[in-house]
Amino acid sequence: MDVDKRLEELKSRLKIRPIEWLEDGRVRWLDVRLIPWEEVYRETRDYRRLAQAIRDMEIRGAPAIGVAAAFGMALAAYHSRASTVEELLAELEKAAEVLRDTRPTAYNLFWAIDRVLRAAREAARSASSPSEVKDAVVLEAKKIMLEDIEANMAMGRIGAKLVQDGDRILTHCNTGALATAGYGTALGVIRAAVEEGKEVHVIATETRPLLQGARLTVWELVKEGIDVTLITDNMVGYVMSKGLVDKVFVGADRITVDGYVANKIGTYTIAVVAHRHGIPFYVVAPTSTIDPNLRGPGIPIEERSPDEVRTVLGKLVITVPEVKVYNPAFDVTPPELVTAIITEEGIAVRPFEVSIPRMLESKRKRVEGKEG
Ligand code: MRU
């Protein structure tokens, strides 16, 4: 397969391109901290700058973080002055360490870095010069981006089958093009349903403290003319009790093999209330979000700066400045509250400890079949 050709073809179908590799060794991304006010693209040749962009959430959303980390590894390889393959591998290990130390919950970050490192080591076995390893690293990063777009489009097609004409869908945080290499996970399902001609009404939660719902989800949907109503996070119970929600679709930052789902803080509350009202609660995420080594609720949860809670986006101070703050960025929804998990491989239902490993196995076979 010609990765560049396929990537160009897919990118031409995207309305929003949040991140890109430029052939002269630069990465360009949309700084989502400034959306919806300004559309500012940033560029770098330095993997450390890209790590900073992930940490500061210029790039955010688990799949986008994974793609950015892969491109960070590609920058480290492309600009390396290593004179031997061993030296280059050591530099890549160092870059991996810097990139890993950015956001602890999104599994895609670790998955992407490990995958690029594996490709580098594999190429190093037969490489006669560092440039062969560099090429292998850049190619693997592009493949990660390509596969993310393909996975999003596949999840859209699969998930759209669960959407009926006229559905009122509640979603949390931002799971759209701005959270992925393009198209989106939960928002990708909504996009696909609309593309199929279904009428969909979206209820977007604002998503305090960083307002990904109010800023990003609303921006994406309004841009595409998809009907959206914004509510604050604390309105979810009332809105559901009034019968105004048919389904919930959210994304994930990490899913364990037995179906625990880490996602943006507030997701668990939504799942509990959805359960109380008998509303289906769907999680949409690529298999790169599934941590094959983790079971149970003990997913590492990122805690962010107290100032995110004390202020509105660092601008307006909304409390007594010295107040103590607790600011976990994610929570964990247990499997019993999850109706189904939609991945690019299909729809997993409970018991997830059976369906998720089966899904991962079918992906492994499919990938091996393609390669072999
Ligand atoms: O802190 P963020 O904005 O990176 O959190 C993002 C989310 O929680 C998303 O729901 C998740 O990454 C899925 S995105 C397709």
mmCIF file of C-alpha atoms and ligand atoms in Angstrom, residues 57 59-65 103 106 108 152 172-176 178-180 184-187 207 210 212 216 250-254 262-265 267 284-286 289 302 304 329-330, ligand 1:
data_model
loop_
_atom_site.group_PDB
_atom_site.id
_atom_site.type_symbol
_atom_site.label_atom_id
_atom_site.label_comp_id
_atom_site.label_asym_id
_atom_site.label_seq_id
_atom_site.Cartn_x
_atom_site.Cartn_y
_atom_site.Cartn_z
ATOM 1 C CA MET A 57 -3.411 20.712 25.451
ATOM 2 C CA ILE A 59 -3.378 19.055 20.927
ATOM 3 C CA ARG A 60 -5.761 16.926 22.981
ATOM 4 C CA GLY A 61 -8.109 13.951 22.793
ATOM 5 C CA ALA A 62 -6.622 10.454 23.116
ATOM 6 C CA PRO A 63 -6.290 9.545 19.397
ATOM 7 C CA ALA A 64 -4.870 12.986 18.484
ATOM 8 C CA ILE A 65 -2.387 12.687 21.360
ATOM 9 C CA ARG A 103 -0.406 13.068 29.783
ATOM 10 C CA ALA A 106 -4.629 8.574 27.290
ATOM 11 C CA ASN A 108 -3.013 6.004 22.692
ATOM 12 C CA ASN A 152 -12.703 6.722 12.855
ATOM 13 C CA HIS A 172 -19.560 14.876 26.576
ATOM 14 C CA CYS A 173 -16.230 16.623 26.005
ATOM 15 C CA ASN A 174 -14.970 16.715 22.402
ATOM 16 C CA THR A 175 -14.552 13.507 20.456
ATOM 17 C CA GLY A 176 -14.534 14.966 16.975
ATOM 18 C CA LEU A 178 -10.246 18.026 16.932
ATOM 19 C CA ALA A 179 -9.622 15.009 19.174
ATOM 20 C CA THR A 180 -8.341 12.621 16.498
ATOM 21 C CA GLY A 184 -13.842 11.711 15.272
ATOM 22 C CA THR A 185 -14.971 8.829 17.462
ATOM 23 C CA ALA A 186 -18.329 9.495 19.168
ATOM 24 C CA LEU A 187 -18.736 12.612 17.045
ATOM 25 C CA THR A 207 -17.310 20.128 30.014
ATOM 26 C CA LEU A 210 -11.625 23.445 30.032
ATOM 27 C CA GLN A 212 -14.108 21.162 25.367
ATOM 28 C CA LEU A 216 -14.820 22.476 20.417
ATOM 29 C CA VAL A 250 -18.922 9.340 24.416
ATOM 30 C CA GLY A 251 -15.275 8.633 23.639
ATOM 31 C CA ALA A 252 -12.579 7.139 25.861
ATOM 32 C CA ASP A 253 -9.026 7.825 26.931
ATOM 33 C CA ARG A 254 -8.301 4.316 28.122
ATOM 34 C CA ALA A 262 -11.613 6.280 31.553
ATOM 35 C CA ASN A 263 -12.970 9.382 29.886
ATOM 36 C CA LYS A 264 -13.327 13.101 30.567
ATOM 37 C CA ILE A 265 -14.335 13.942 34.121
ATOM 38 C CA THR A 267 -18.579 10.856 32.111
ATOM 39 C CA VAL A 284 -16.766 4.845 20.840
ATOM 40 C CA ALA A 285 -12.987 4.360 20.689
ATOM 41 C CA PRO A 286 -10.389 2.777 18.405
ATOM 42 C CA THR A 289 -7.349 3.114 23.264
ATOM 43 C CA GLU A 302 -4.273 12.778 35.402
ATOM 44 C CA ARG A 304 -4.187 19.059 36.395
ATOM 45 C CA ALA A 329 -9.136 15.382 34.408
ATOM 46 C CA PHE A 330 -10.820 11.975 33.938
HETATM 47 O O1 MRU B 1 -8.407 16.239 28.382
HETATM 48 P P1 MRU B 1 -8.792 15.943 26.967
HETATM 49 O O2 MRU B 1 -9.473 17.071 26.281
HETATM 50 O O3 MRU B 1 -7.611 15.399 26.184
HETATM 51 O O4 MRU B 1 -9.848 14.770 27.102
HETATM 52 C C1 MRU B 1 -10.439 14.231 25.966
HETATM 53 C C2 MRU B 1 -11.484 13.233 26.263
HETATM 54 O O5 MRU B 1 -11.738 12.887 27.387
HETATM 55 C C3 MRU B 1 -12.134 12.587 25.093
HETATM 56 O O6 MRU B 1 -13.443 12.233 25.392
HETATM 57 C C4 MRU B 1 -11.364 11.315 24.721
HETATM 58 O O7 MRU B 1 -9.998 11.583 24.543
HETATM 59 C C5 MRU B 1 -11.889 10.667 23.506
HETATM 60 S S1 MRU B 1 -11.527 11.666 22.107
HETATM 61 C C6 MRU B 1 -11.862 10.938 20.674
#
